[in-house]
Amino acid sequence: MDEDESDADVTATLSAFSISSMTGIPRETVRRKLRILVDRGLITPGPGSAFSLTLAREEISEFVRRAQPLETSYDWEALQ
């Protein structure tokens, strides 16, 4: 990955229907919550009936590093 790509923002776009399907939350509830996030400037509407969230790649990398340190061991059998 070159330097320009490492500094690029990452955008995720989903519809209220997609979020509802993935989470099991009623679509109208998802739509109301998405409108609140739009009003607060945290996500943007469009294209169409979709909503987009854009984050700086650096912020995502920092979040992942803080959320799941590489030295954490997992007992996969205990999780099943």
mmCIF file with all atom_site columns, N, CA and C in Angstrom:
data_model
loop_
_atom_site.group_PDB
_atom_site.id
_atom_site.type_symbol
_atom_site.label_atom_id
_atom_site.label_alt_id
_atom_site.label_comp_id
_atom_site.label_asym_id
_atom_site.label_entity_id
_atom_site.label_seq_id
_atom_site.pdbx_PDB_ins_code
_atom_site.Cartn_x
_atom_site.Cartn_y
_atom_site.Cartn_z
_atom_site.occupancy
_atom_site.B_iso_or_equiv
_atom_site.pdbx_formal_charge
_atom_site.auth_seq_id
_atom_site.auth_comp_id
_atom_site.auth_asym_id
_atom_site.auth_atom_id
_atom_site.pdbx_PDB_model_num
ATOM 1   N N  . MET A 1 1  ? 0.855   -1.179  0.000  1.00 0.00 ? 1  MET A N  1
ATOM 2   C CA . MET A 1 1  ? 0.000   0.000   0.000  1.00 0.00 ? 1  MET A CA 1
ATOM 3   C C  . MET A 1 1  ? 0.897   1.237   0.000  1.00 0.00 ? 1  MET A C  1
ATOM 4   N N  . ASP A 1 2  ? 0.640   2.165   -0.918 1.00 0.00 ? 2  ASP A N  1
ATOM 5   C CA . ASP A 1 2  ? 1.491   3.350   -0.949 1.00 0.00 ? 2  ASP A CA 1
ATOM 6   C C  . ASP A 1 2  ? 1.009   4.391   0.047  1.00 0.00 ? 2  ASP A C  1
ATOM 7   N N  . GLU A 1 3  ? 1.777   5.460   0.178  1.00 0.00 ? 3  GLU A N  1
ATOM 8   C CA . GLU A 1 3  ? 1.492   6.478   1.192  1.00 0.00 ? 3  GLU A CA 1
ATOM 9   C C  . GLU A 1 3  ? 0.135   7.147   0.989  1.00 0.00 ? 3  GLU A C  1
ATOM 10  N N  . ASP A 1 4  ? -0.251  7.385   -0.287 1.00 0.00 ? 4  ASP A N  1
ATOM 11  C CA . ASP A 1 4  ? -1.545  8.024   -0.547 1.00 0.00 ? 4  ASP A CA 1
ATOM 12  C C  . ASP A 1 4  ? -2.700  7.150   -0.076 1.00 0.00 ? 4  ASP A C  1
ATOM 13  N N  . GLU A 1 5  ? -2.613  5.828   -0.307 1.00 0.00 ? 5  GLU A N  1
ATOM 14  C CA . GLU A 1 5  ? -3.671  4.924   0.125  1.00 0.00 ? 5  GLU A CA 1
ATOM 15  C C  . GLU A 1 5  ? -3.756  4.828   1.637  1.00 0.00 ? 5  GLU A C  1
ATOM 16  N N  . SER A 1 6  ? -2.623  4.891   2.325  1.00 0.00 ? 6  SER A N  1
ATOM 17  C CA . SER A 1 6  ? -2.639  4.754   3.779  1.00 0.00 ? 6  SER A CA 1
ATOM 18  C C  . SER A 1 6  ? -3.277  5.956   4.458  1.00 0.00 ? 6  SER A C  1
ATOM 19  N N  . ASP A 1 7  ? -3.323  7.096   3.783  1.00 0.00 ? 7  ASP A N  1
ATOM 20  C CA . ASP A 1 7  ? -3.924  8.298   4.356  1.00 0.00 ? 7  ASP A CA 1
ATOM 21  C C  . ASP A 1 7  ? -5.371  8.494   3.911  1.00 0.00 ? 7  ASP A C  1
ATOM 22  N N  . ALA A 1 8  ? -5.868  7.664   3.005  1.00 0.00 ? 8  ALA A N  1
ATOM 23  C CA . ALA A 1 8  ? -7.197  7.849   2.436  1.00 0.00 ? 8  ALA A CA 1
ATOM 24  C C  . ALA A 1 8  ? -8.285  7.548   3.462  1.00 0.00 ? 8  ALA A C  1
ATOM 25  N N  . ASP A 1 9  ? -9.399  8.235   3.291  1.00 0.00 ? 9  ASP A N  1
ATOM 26  C CA . ASP A 1 9  ? -10.567 7.965   4.123  1.00 0.00 ? 9  ASP A CA 1
ATOM 27  C C  . ASP A 1 9  ? -11.259 6.698   3.628  1.00 0.00 ? 9  ASP A C  1
ATOM 28  N N  . VAL A 1 10 ? -11.981 6.053   4.512  1.00 0.00 ? 10 VAL A N  1
ATOM 29  C CA . VAL A 1 10 ? -12.736 4.848   4.186  1.00 0.00 ? 10 VAL A CA 1
ATOM 30  C C  . VAL A 1 10 ? -14.212 5.169   4.387  1.00 0.00 ? 10 VAL A C  1
ATOM 31  N N  . THR A 1 11 ? -15.026 4.866   3.378  1.00 0.00 ? 11 THR A N  1
ATOM 32  C CA . THR A 1 11 ? -16.461 5.128   3.458  1.00 0.00 ? 11 THR A CA 1
ATOM 33  C C  . THR A 1 11 ? -17.237 3.820   3.383  1.00 0.00 ? 11 THR A C  1
ATOM 34  N N  . ALA A 1 12 ? -18.178 3.661   4.303  1.00 0.00 ? 12 ALA A N  1
ATOM 35  C CA . ALA A 1 12 ? -19.088 2.518   4.293  1.00 0.00 ? 12 ALA A CA 1
ATOM 36  C C  . ALA A 1 12 ? -20.493 3.048   4.036  1.00 0.00 ? 12 ALA A C  1
ATOM 37  N N  . THR A 1 13 ? -21.210 2.418   3.130  1.00 0.00 ? 13 THR A N  1
ATOM 38  C CA . THR A 1 13 ? -22.558 2.852   2.782  1.00 0.00 ? 13 THR A CA 1
ATOM 39  C C  . THR A 1 13 ? -23.514 1.677   2.902  1.00 0.00 ? 13 THR A C  1
ATOM 40  N N  . LEU A 1 14 ? -24.576 1.869   3.679  1.00 0.00 ? 14 LEU A N  1
ATOM 41  C CA . LEU A 1 14 ? -25.600 0.839   3.883  1.00 0.00 ? 14 LEU A CA 1
ATOM 42  C C  . LEU A 1 14 ? -26.977 1.486   3.899  1.00 0.00 ? 14 LEU A C  1
ATOM 43  N N  . SER A 1 15 ? -27.981 0.700   3.576  1.00 0.00 ? 15 SER A N  1
ATOM 44  C CA . SER A 1 15 ? -29.359 1.175   3.666  1.00 0.00 ? 15 SER A CA 1
ATOM 45  C C  . SER A 1 15 ? -29.949 0.784   5.014  1.00 0.00 ? 15 SER A C  1
ATOM 46  N N  . ALA A 1 16 ? -31.031 1.432   5.376  1.00 0.00 ? 16 ALA A N  1
ATOM 47  C CA . ALA A 1 16 ? -31.741 1.068   6.612  1.00 0.00 ? 16 ALA A CA 1
ATOM 48  C C  . ALA A 1 16 ? -32.214 -0.378  6.535  1.00 0.00 ? 16 ALA A C  1
ATOM 49  N N  . PHE A 1 17 ? -32.638 -0.821  5.353  1.00 0.00 ? 17 PHE A N  1
ATOM 50  C CA . PHE A 1 17 ? -33.076 -2.199  5.172  1.00 0.00 ? 17 PHE A CA 1
ATOM 51  C C  . PHE A 1 17 ? -31.934 -3.177  5.456  1.00 0.00 ? 17 PHE A C  1
ATOM 52  N N  . SER A 1 18 ? -30.740 -2.869  4.932  1.00 0.00 ? 18 SER A N  1
ATOM 53  C CA . SER A 1 18 ? -29.579 -3.742  5.158  1.00 0.00 ? 18 SER A CA 1
ATOM 54  C C  . SER A 1 18 ? -29.224 -3.824  6.633  1.00 0.00 ? 18 SER A C  1
ATOM 55  N N  . ILE A 1 19 ? -29.216 -2.680  7.292  1.00 0.00 ? 19 ILE A N  1
ATOM 56  C CA . ILE A 1 19 ? -28.881 -2.651  8.717  1.00 0.00 ? 19 ILE A CA 1
ATOM 57  C C  . ILE A 1 19 ? -29.927 -3.423  9.507  1.00 0.00 ? 19 ILE A C  1
ATOM 58  N N  . SER A 1 20 ? -31.191 -3.236  9.158  1.00 0.00 ? 20 SER A N  1
ATOM 59  C CA . SER A 1 20 ? -32.271 -3.954  9.824  1.00 0.00 ? 20 SER A CA 1
ATOM 60  C C  . SER A 1 20 ? -32.127 -5.461  9.630  1.00 0.00 ? 20 SER A C  1
ATOM 61  N N  . SER A 1 21 ? -31.816 -5.876  8.421  1.00 0.00 ? 21 SER A N  1
ATOM 62  C CA . SER A 1 21 ? -31.649 -7.303  8.129  1.00 0.00 ? 21 SER A CA 1
ATOM 63  C C  . SER A 1 21 ? -30.483 -7.905  8.899  1.00 0.00 ? 21 SER A C  1
ATOM 64  N N  . MET A 1 22 ? -29.384 -7.175  8.998  1.00 0.00 ? 22 MET A N  1
ATOM 65  C CA . MET A 1 22 ? -28.194 -7.690  9.680  1.00 0.00 ? 22 MET A CA 1
ATOM 66  C C  . MET A 1 22 ? -28.356 -7.745  11.187 1.00 0.00 ? 22 MET A C  1
ATOM 67  N N  . THR A 1 23 ? -29.105 -6.789  11.744 1.00 0.00 ? 23 THR A N  1
ATOM 68  C CA . THR A 1 23 ? -29.189 -6.667  13.198 1.00 0.00 ? 23 THR A CA 1
ATOM 69  C C  . THR A 1 23 ? -30.474 -7.216  13.803 1.00 0.00 ? 23 THR A C  1
ATOM 70  N N  . GLY A 1 24 ? -31.520 -7.342  12.992 1.00 0.00 ? 24 GLY A N  1
ATOM 71  C CA . GLY A 1 24 ? -32.811 -7.763  13.520 1.00 0.00 ? 24 GLY A CA 1
ATOM 72  C C  . GLY A 1 24 ? -33.596 -6.627  14.156 1.00 0.00 ? 24 GLY A C  1
ATOM 73  N N  . ILE A 1 25 ? -33.077 -5.405  14.065 1.00 0.00 ? 25 ILE A N  1
ATOM 74  C CA . ILE A 1 25 ? -33.782 -4.224  14.583 1.00 0.00 ? 25 ILE A CA 1
ATOM 75  C C  . ILE A 1 25 ? -34.829 -3.813  13.546 1.00 0.00 ? 25 ILE A C  1
ATOM 76  N N  . PRO A 1 26 ? -36.068 -3.510  13.975 1.00 0.00 ? 26 PRO A N  1
ATOM 77  C CA . PRO A 1 26 ? -37.096 -3.110  13.008 1.00 0.00 ? 26 PRO A CA 1
ATOM 78  C C  . PRO A 1 26 ? -36.622 -1.952  12.127 1.00 0.00 ? 26 PRO A C  1
ATOM 79  N N  . ARG A 1 27 ? -36.975 -2.025  10.836 1.00 0.00 ? 27 ARG A N  1
ATOM 80  C CA . ARG A 1 27 ? -36.491 -1.035  9.863  1.00 0.00 ? 27 ARG A CA 1
ATOM 81  C C  . ARG A 1 27 ? -36.862 0.390   10.248 1.00 0.00 ? 27 ARG A C  1
ATOM 82  N N  . GLU A 1 28 ? -38.074 0.617   10.733 1.00 0.00 ? 28 GLU A N  1
ATOM 83  C CA . GLU A 1 28 ? -38.469 1.983   11.107 1.00 0.00 ? 28 GLU A CA 1
ATOM 84  C C  . GLU A 1 28 ? -37.631 2.500   12.272 1.00 0.00 ? 28 GLU A C  1
ATOM 85  N N  . THR A 1 29 ? -37.270 1.641   13.194 1.00 0.00 ? 29 THR A N  1
ATOM 86  C CA . THR A 1 29 ? -36.393 2.043   14.302 1.00 0.00 ? 29 THR A CA 1
ATOM 87  C C  . THR A 1 29 ? -35.024 2.422   13.754 1.00 0.00 ? 29 THR A C  1
ATOM 88  N N  . VAL A 1 30 ? -34.505 1.608   12.848 1.00 0.00 ? 30 VAL A N  1
ATOM 89  C CA . VAL A 1 30 ? -33.208 1.905   12.226 1.00 0.00 ? 30 VAL A CA 1
ATOM 90  C C  . VAL A 1 30 ? -33.274 3.247   11.500 1.00 0.00 ? 30 VAL A C  1
ATOM 91  N N  . ARG A 1 31 ? -34.351 3.473   10.750 1.00 0.00 ? 31 ARG A N  1
ATOM 92  C CA . ARG A 1 31 ? -34.482 4.736   10.007 1.00 0.00 ? 31 ARG A CA 1
ATOM 93  C C  . ARG A 1 31 ? -34.510 5.934   10.952 1.00 0.00 ? 31 ARG A C  1
ATOM 94  N N  . ARG A 1 32 ? -35.222 5.820   12.067 1.00 0.00 ? 32 ARG A N  1
ATOM 95  C CA . ARG A 1 32 ? -35.261 6.932   13.033 1.00 0.00 ? 32 ARG A CA 1
ATOM 96  C C  . ARG A 1 32 ? -33.871 7.201   13.607 1.00 0.00 ? 32 ARG A C  1
ATOM 97  N N  . LYS A 1 33 ? -33.161 6.139   13.957 1.00 0.00 ? 33 LYS A N  1
ATOM 98  C CA . LYS A 1 33 ? -31.817 6.299   14.535 1.00 0.00 ? 33 LYS A CA 1
ATOM 99  C C  . LYS A 1 33 ? -30.849 6.880   13.504 1.00 0.00 ? 33 LYS A C  1
ATOM 100 N N  . LEU A 1 34 ? -30.973 6.445   12.249 1.00 0.00 ? 34 LEU A N  1
ATOM 101 C CA . LEU A 1 34 ? -30.111 6.996   11.199 1.00 0.00 ? 34 LEU A CA 1
ATOM 102 C C  . LEU A 1 34 ? -30.372 8.494   11.005 1.00 0.00 ? 34 LEU A C  1
ATOM 103 N N  . ARG A 1 35 ? -31.624 8.895   11.070 1.00 0.00 ? 35 ARG A N  1
ATOM 104 C CA . ARG A 1 35 ? -31.958 10.330  10.936 1.00 0.00 ? 35 ARG A CA 1
ATOM 105 C C  . ARG A 1 35 ? -31.328 11.137  12.077 1.00 0.00 ? 35 ARG A C  1
ATOM 106 N N  . ILE A 1 36 ? -31.328 10.586  13.275 1.00 0.00 ? 36 ILE A N  1
ATOM 107 C CA . ILE A 1 36 ? -30.683 11.263  14.415 1.00 0.00 ? 36 ILE A CA 1
ATOM 108 C C  . ILE A 1 36 ? -29.196 11.426  14.135 1.00 0.00 ? 36 ILE A C  1
ATOM 109 N N  . LEU A 1 37 ? -28.555 10.375  13.620 1.00 0.00 ? 37 LEU A N  1
ATOM 110 C CA . LEU A 1 37 ? -27.125 10.445  13.307 1.00 0.00 ? 37 LEU A CA 1
ATOM 111 C C  . LEU A 1 37 ? -26.840 11.454  12.198 1.00 0.00 ? 37 LEU A C  1
ATOM 112 N N  . VAL A 1 38 ? -27.757 11.553  11.212 1.00 0.00 ? 38 VAL A N  1
ATOM 113 C CA . VAL A 1 38 ? -27.616 12.560  10.154 1.00 0.00 ? 38 VAL A CA 1
ATOM 114 C C  . VAL A 1 38 ? -27.726 13.954  10.763 1.00 0.00 ? 38 VAL A C  1
ATOM 115 N N  . ASP A 1 39 ? -28.734 14.161  11.613 1.00 0.00 ? 39 ASP A N  1
ATOM 116 C CA . ASP A 1 39 ? -28.934 15.469  12.249 1.00 0.00 ? 39 ASP A CA 1
ATOM 117 C C  . ASP A 1 39 ? -27.725 15.896  13.074 1.00 0.00 ? 39 ASP A C  1
ATOM 118 N N  . ARG A 1 40 ? -27.041 14.922  13.668 1.00 0.00 ? 40 ARG A N  1
ATOM 119 C CA . ARG A 1 40 ? -25.855 15.215  14.484 1.00 0.00 ? 40 ARG A CA 1
ATOM 120 C C  . ARG A 1 40 ? -24.577 15.314  13.657 1.00 0.00 ? 40 ARG A C  1
ATOM 121 N N  . GLY A 1 41 ? -24.693 15.093  12.351 1.00 0.00 ? 41 GLY A N  1
ATOM 122 C CA . GLY A 1 41 ? -23.539 15.220  11.465 1.00 0.00 ? 41 GLY A CA 1
ATOM 123 C C  . GLY A 1 41 ? -22.575 14.040  11.525 1.00 0.00 ? 41 GLY A C  1
ATOM 124 N N  . LEU A 1 42 ? -23.039 12.901  12.056 1.00 0.00 ? 42 LEU A N  1
ATOM 125 C CA . LEU A 1 42 ? -22.151 11.744  12.189 1.00 0.00 ? 42 LEU A CA 1
ATOM 126 C C  . LEU A 1 42 ? -22.143 10.862  10.948 1.00 0.00 ? 42 LEU A C  1
ATOM 127 N N  . ILE A 1 43 ? -23.226 10.874  10.177 1.00 0.00 ? 43 ILE A N  1
ATOM 128 C CA . ILE A 1 43 ? -23.299 10.152  8.918  1.00 0.00 ? 43 ILE A CA 1
ATOM 129 C C  . ILE A 1 43 ? -23.938 11.063  7.888  1.00 0.00 ? 43 ILE A C  1
ATOM 130 N N  . THR A 1 44 ? -23.859 10.682  6.612  1.00 0.00 ? 44 THR A N  1
ATOM 131 C CA . THR A 1 44 ? -24.467 11.484  5.553  1.00 0.00 ? 44 THR A CA 1
ATOM 132 C C  . THR A 1 44 ? -25.487 10.652  4.788  1.00 0.00 ? 44 THR A C  1
ATOM 133 N N  . PRO A 1 45 ? -26.594 11.283  4.380  1.00 0.00 ? 45 PRO A N  1
ATOM 134 C CA . PRO A 1 45 ? -27.587 10.556  3.602  1.00 0.00 ? 45 PRO A CA 1
ATOM 135 C C  . PRO A 1 45 ? -27.118 10.404  2.155  1.00 0.00 ? 45 PRO A C  1
ATOM 136 N N  . GLY A 1 46 ? -27.580 9.330   1.513  1.00 0.00 ? 46 GLY A N  1
ATOM 137 C CA . GLY A 1 46 ? -27.327 9.126   0.102  1.00 0.00 ? 46 GLY A CA 1
ATOM 138 C C  . GLY A 1 46 ? -26.160 8.213   -0.164 1.00 0.00 ? 46 GLY A C  1
ATOM 139 N N  . PRO A 1 47 ? -26.075 7.678   -1.321 1.00 0.00 ? 47 PRO A N  1
ATOM 140 C CA . PRO A 1 47 ? -26.984 7.895   -2.456 1.00 0.00 ? 47 PRO A CA 1
ATOM 141 C C  . PRO A 1 47 ? -28.286 7.116   -2.293 1.00 0.00 ? 47 PRO A C  1
ATOM 142 N N  . GLY A 1 48 ? -29.328 7.614   -2.883 1.00 0.00 ? 48 GLY A N  1
ATOM 143 C CA . GLY A 1 48 ? -30.636 6.966   -2.790 1.00 0.00 ? 48 GLY A CA 1
ATOM 144 C C  . GLY A 1 48 ? -31.105 6.854   -1.356 1.00 0.00 ? 48 GLY A C  1
ATOM 145 N N  . SER A 1 49 ? -31.455 5.652   -0.949 1.00 0.00 ? 49 SER A N  1
ATOM 146 C CA . SER A 1 49 ? -31.950 5.440   0.408  1.00 0.00 ? 49 SER A CA 1
ATOM 147 C C  . SER A 1 49 ? -30.839 4.973   1.351  1.00 0.00 ? 49 SER A C  1
ATOM 148 N N  . ALA A 1 50 ? -29.609 5.101   0.918  1.00 0.00 ? 50 ALA A N  1
ATOM 149 C CA . ALA A 1 50 ? -28.475 4.650   1.725  1.00 0.00 ? 50 ALA A CA 1
ATOM 150 C C  . ALA A 1 50 ? -27.954 5.772   2.623  1.00 0.00 ? 50 ALA A C  1
ATOM 151 N N  . PHE A 1 51 ? -27.121 5.380   3.562  1.00 0.00 ? 51 PHE A N  1
ATOM 152 C CA . PHE A 1 51 ? -26.455 6.310   4.465  1.00 0.00 ? 51 PHE A CA 1
ATOM 153 C C  . PHE A 1 51 ? -24.984 5.940   4.490  1.00 0.00 ? 51 PHE A C  1
ATOM 154 N N  . SER A 1 52 ? -24.125 6.959   4.595  1.00 0.00 ? 52 SER A N  1
ATOM 155 C CA . SER A 1 52 ? -22.688 6.712   4.542  1.00 0.00 ? 52 SER A CA 1
ATOM 156 C C  . SER A 1 52 ? -21.987 7.243   5.777  1.00 0.00 ? 52 SER A C  1
ATOM 157 N N  . LEU A 1 53 ? -20.965 6.511   6.185  1.00 0.00 ? 53 LEU A N  1
ATOM 158 C CA . LEU A 1 53 ? -20.094 6.896   7.287  1.00 0.00 ? 53 LEU A CA 1
ATOM 159 C C  . LEU A 1 53 ? -18.681 6.904   6.728  1.00 0.00 ? 53 LEU A C  1
ATOM 160 N N  . THR A 1 54 ? -17.961 8.011   6.908  1.00 0.00 ? 54 THR A N  1
ATOM 161 C CA . THR A 1 54 ? -16.593 8.114   6.428  1.00 0.00 ? 54 THR A CA 1
ATOM 162 C C  . THR A 1 54 ? -15.670 8.322   7.612  1.00 0.00 ? 54 THR A C  1
ATOM 163 N N  . LEU A 1 55 ? -14.634 7.506   7.677  1.00 0.00 ? 55 LEU A N  1
ATOM 164 C CA . LEU A 1 55 ? -13.633 7.612   8.734  1.00 0.00 ? 55 LEU A CA 1
ATOM 165 C C  . LEU A 1 55 ? -12.248 7.665   8.110  1.00 0.00 ? 55 LEU A C  1
ATOM 166 N N  . ALA A 1 56 ? -11.354 8.357   8.771  1.00 0.00 ? 56 ALA A N  1
ATOM 167 C CA . ALA A 1 56 ? -9.970  8.365   8.331  1.00 0.00 ? 56 ALA A CA 1
ATOM 168 C C  . ALA A 1 56 ? -9.367  6.999   8.608  1.00 0.00 ? 56 ALA A C  1
ATOM 169 N N  . ARG A 1 57 ? -8.612  6.475   7.658  1.00 0.00 ? 57 ARG A N  1
ATOM 170 C CA . ARG A 1 57 ? -7.997  5.160   7.809  1.00 0.00 ? 57 ARG A CA 1
ATOM 171 C C  . ARG A 1 57 ? -7.172  5.085   9.089  1.00 0.00 ? 57 ARG A C  1
ATOM 172 N N  . GLU A 1 58 ? -6.516  6.165   9.446  1.00 0.00 ? 58 GLU A N  1
ATOM 173 C CA . GLU A 1 58 ? -5.708  6.201   10.667 1.00 0.00 ? 58 GLU A CA 1
ATOM 174 C C  . GLU A 1 58 ? -6.577  5.980   11.910 1.00 0.00 ? 58 GLU A C  1
ATOM 175 N N  . GLU A 1 59 ? -7.773  6.574   11.937 1.00 0.00 ? 59 GLU A N  1
ATOM 176 C CA . GLU A 1 59 ? -8.684  6.387   13.069 1.00 0.00 ? 59 GLU A CA 1
ATOM 177 C C  . GLU A 1 59 ? -9.135  4.934   13.176 1.00 0.00 ? 59 GLU A C  1
ATOM 178 N N  . ILE A 1 60 ? -9.395  4.290   12.045 1.00 0.00 ? 60 ILE A N  1
ATOM 179 C CA . ILE A 1 60 ? -9.811  2.894   12.051 1.00 0.00 ? 60 ILE A CA 1
ATOM 180 C C  . ILE A 1 60 ? -8.680  2.020   12.579 1.00 0.00 ? 60 ILE A C  1
ATOM 181 N N  . SER A 1 61 ? -7.487  2.268   12.100 1.00 0.00 ? 61 SER A N  1
ATOM 182 C CA . SER A 1 61 ? -6.330  1.485   12.554 1.00 0.00 ? 61 SER A CA 1
ATOM 183 C C  . SER A 1 61 ? -6.118  1.634   14.050 1.00 0.00 ? 61 SER A C  1
ATOM 184 N N  . GLU A 1 62 ? -6.247  2.841   14.557 1.00 0.00 ? 62 GLU A N  1
ATOM 185 C CA . GLU A 1 62 ? -6.075  3.073   15.990 1.00 0.00 ? 62 GLU A CA 1
ATOM 186 C C  . GLU A 1 62 ? -7.156  2.358   16.789 1.00 0.00 ? 62 GLU A C  1
ATOM 187 N N  . PHE A 1 63 ? -8.395  2.407   16.315 1.00 0.00 ? 63 PHE A N  1
ATOM 188 C CA . PHE A 1 63 ? -9.490  1.722   16.998 1.00 0.00 ? 63 PHE A CA 1
ATOM 189 C C  . PHE A 1 63 ? -9.221  0.221   17.063 1.00 0.00 ? 63 PHE A C  1
ATOM 190 N N  . VAL A 1 64 ? -8.814  -0.369  15.951 1.00 0.00 ? 64 VAL A N  1
ATOM 191 C CA . VAL A 1 64 ? -8.554  -1.809  15.910 1.00 0.00 ? 64 VAL A CA 1
ATOM 192 C C  . VAL A 1 64 ? -7.417  -2.167  16.852 1.00 0.00 ? 64 VAL A C  1
ATOM 193 N N  . ARG A 1 65 ? -6.366  -1.356  16.863 1.00 0.00 ? 65 ARG A N  1
ATOM 194 C CA . ARG A 1 65 ? -5.244  -1.628  17.769 1.00 0.00 ? 65 ARG A CA 1
ATOM 195 C C  . ARG A 1 65 ? -5.692  -1.592  19.222 1.00 0.00 ? 65 ARG A C  1
ATOM 196 N N  . ARG A 1 66 ? -6.536  -0.644  19.575 1.00 0.00 ? 66 ARG A N  1
ATOM 197 C CA . ARG A 1 66 ? -6.984  -0.507  20.961 1.00 0.00 ? 66 ARG A CA 1
ATOM 198 C C  . ARG A 1 66 ? -8.022  -1.563  21.331 1.00 0.00 ? 66 ARG A C  1
ATOM 199 N N  . ALA A 1 67 ? -8.830  -1.987  20.378 1.00 0.00 ? 67 ALA A N  1
ATOM 200 C CA . ALA A 1 67 ? -9.908  -2.927  20.665 1.00 0.00 ? 67 ALA A CA 1
ATOM 201 C C  . ALA A 1 67 ? -9.430  -4.371  20.766 1.00 0.00 ? 67 ALA A C  1
ATOM 202 N N  . GLN A 1 68 ? -8.380  -4.706  20.074 1.00 0.00 ? 68 GLN A N  1
ATOM 203 C CA . GLN A 1 68 ? -7.952  -6.103  20.038 1.00 0.00 ? 68 GLN A CA 1
ATOM 204 C C  . GLN A 1 68 ? -6.428  -6.178  19.943 1.00 0.00 ? 68 GLN A C  1
ATOM 205 N N  . PRO A 1 69 ? -5.743  -6.065  21.060 1.00 0.00 ? 69 PRO A N  1
ATOM 206 C CA . PRO A 1 69 ? -4.280  -6.162  21.026 1.00 0.00 ? 69 PRO A CA 1
ATOM 207 C C  . PRO A 1 69 ? -3.832  -7.494  20.441 1.00 0.00 ? 69 PRO A C  1
ATOM 208 N N  . LEU A 1 70 ? -2.766  -7.472  19.690 1.00 0.00 ? 70 LEU A N  1
ATOM 209 C CA . LEU A 1 70 ? -2.276  -8.682  19.036 1.00 0.00 ? 70 LEU A CA 1
ATOM 210 C C  . LEU A 1 70 ? -1.838  -9.750  20.020 1.00 0.00 ? 70 LEU A C  1
ATOM 211 N N  . GLU A 1 71 ? -1.427  -9.351  21.209 1.00 0.00 ? 71 GLU A N  1
ATOM 212 C CA . GLU A 1 71 ? -0.950  -10.342 22.169 1.00 0.00 ? 71 GLU A CA 1
ATOM 213 C C  . GLU A 1 71 ? -2.078  -11.056 22.915 1.00 0.00 ? 71 GLU A C  1
ATOM 214 N N  . THR A 1 72 ? -3.325  -10.698 22.657 1.00 0.00 ? 72 THR A N  1
ATOM 215 C CA . THR A 1 72 ? -4.457  -11.360 23.310 1.00 0.00 ? 72 THR A CA 1
ATOM 216 C C  . THR A 1 72 ? -4.601  -12.774 22.769 1.00 0.00 ? 72 THR A C  1
ATOM 217 N N  . SER A 1 73 ? -4.609  -13.742 23.676 1.00 0.00 ? 73 SER A N  1
ATOM 218 C CA . SER A 1 73 ? -4.812  -15.121 23.245 1.00 0.00 ? 73 SER A CA 1
ATOM 219 C C  . SER A 1 73 ? -6.297  -15.459 23.349 1.00 0.00 ? 73 SER A C  1
ATOM 220 N N  . TYR A 1 74 ? -6.728  -16.371 22.514 1.00 0.00 ? 74 TYR A N  1
ATOM 221 C CA . TYR A 1 74 ? -8.132  -16.770 22.502 1.00 0.00 ? 74 TYR A CA 1
ATOM 222 C C  . TYR A 1 74 ? -8.247  -18.258 22.736 1.00 0.00 ? 74 TYR A C  1
ATOM 223 N N  . ASP A 1 75 ? -9.244  -18.633 23.505 1.00 0.00 ? 75 ASP A N  1
ATOM 224 C CA . ASP A 1 75 ? -9.575  -20.036 23.690 1.00 0.00 ? 75 ASP A CA 1
ATOM 225 C C  . ASP A 1 75 ? -10.800 -20.289 22.819 1.00 0.00 ? 75 ASP A C  1
ATOM 226 N N  . TRP A 1 76 ? -10.555 -20.636 21.544 1.00 0.00 ? 76 TRP A N  1
ATOM 227 C CA . TRP A 1 76 ? -11.641 -20.769 20.581 1.00 0.00 ? 76 TRP A CA 1
ATOM 228 C C  . TRP A 1 76 ? -12.651 -21.828 20.983 1.00 0.00 ? 76 TRP A C  1
ATOM 229 N N  . GLU A 1 77 ? -12.199 -22.904 21.609 1.00 0.00 ? 77 GLU A N  1
ATOM 230 C CA . GLU A 1 77 ? -13.126 -23.948 22.019 1.00 0.00 ? 77 GLU A CA 1
ATOM 231 C C  . GLU A 1 77 ? -14.069 -23.457 23.117 1.00 0.00 ? 77 GLU A C  1
ATOM 232 N N  . ALA A 1 78 ? -13.594 -22.579 23.979 1.00 0.00 ? 78 ALA A N  1
ATOM 233 C CA . ALA A 1 78 ? -14.439 -22.052 25.053 1.00 0.00 ? 78 ALA A CA 1
ATOM 234 C C  . ALA A 1 78 ? -15.514 -21.120 24.493 1.00 0.00 ? 78 ALA A C  1
ATOM 235 N N  . LEU A 1 79 ? -15.265 -20.523 23.332 1.00 0.00 ? 79 LEU A N  1
ATOM 236 C CA . LEU A 1 79 ? -16.218 -19.600 22.737 1.00 0.00 ? 79 LEU A CA 1
ATOM 237 C C  . LEU A 1 79 ? -17.366 -20.327 22.044 1.00 0.00 ? 79 LEU A C  1
ATOM 238 N N  . GLN A 1 80 ? -17.225 -21.615 21.795 1.00 0.00 ? 80 GLN A N  1
ATOM 239 C CA . GLN A 1 80 ? -18.260 -22.358 21.069 1.00 0.00 ? 80 GLN A CA 1
ATOM 240 C C  . GLN A 1 80 ? -19.326 -22.899 21.986 1.00 0.00 ? 80 GLN A C  1
#
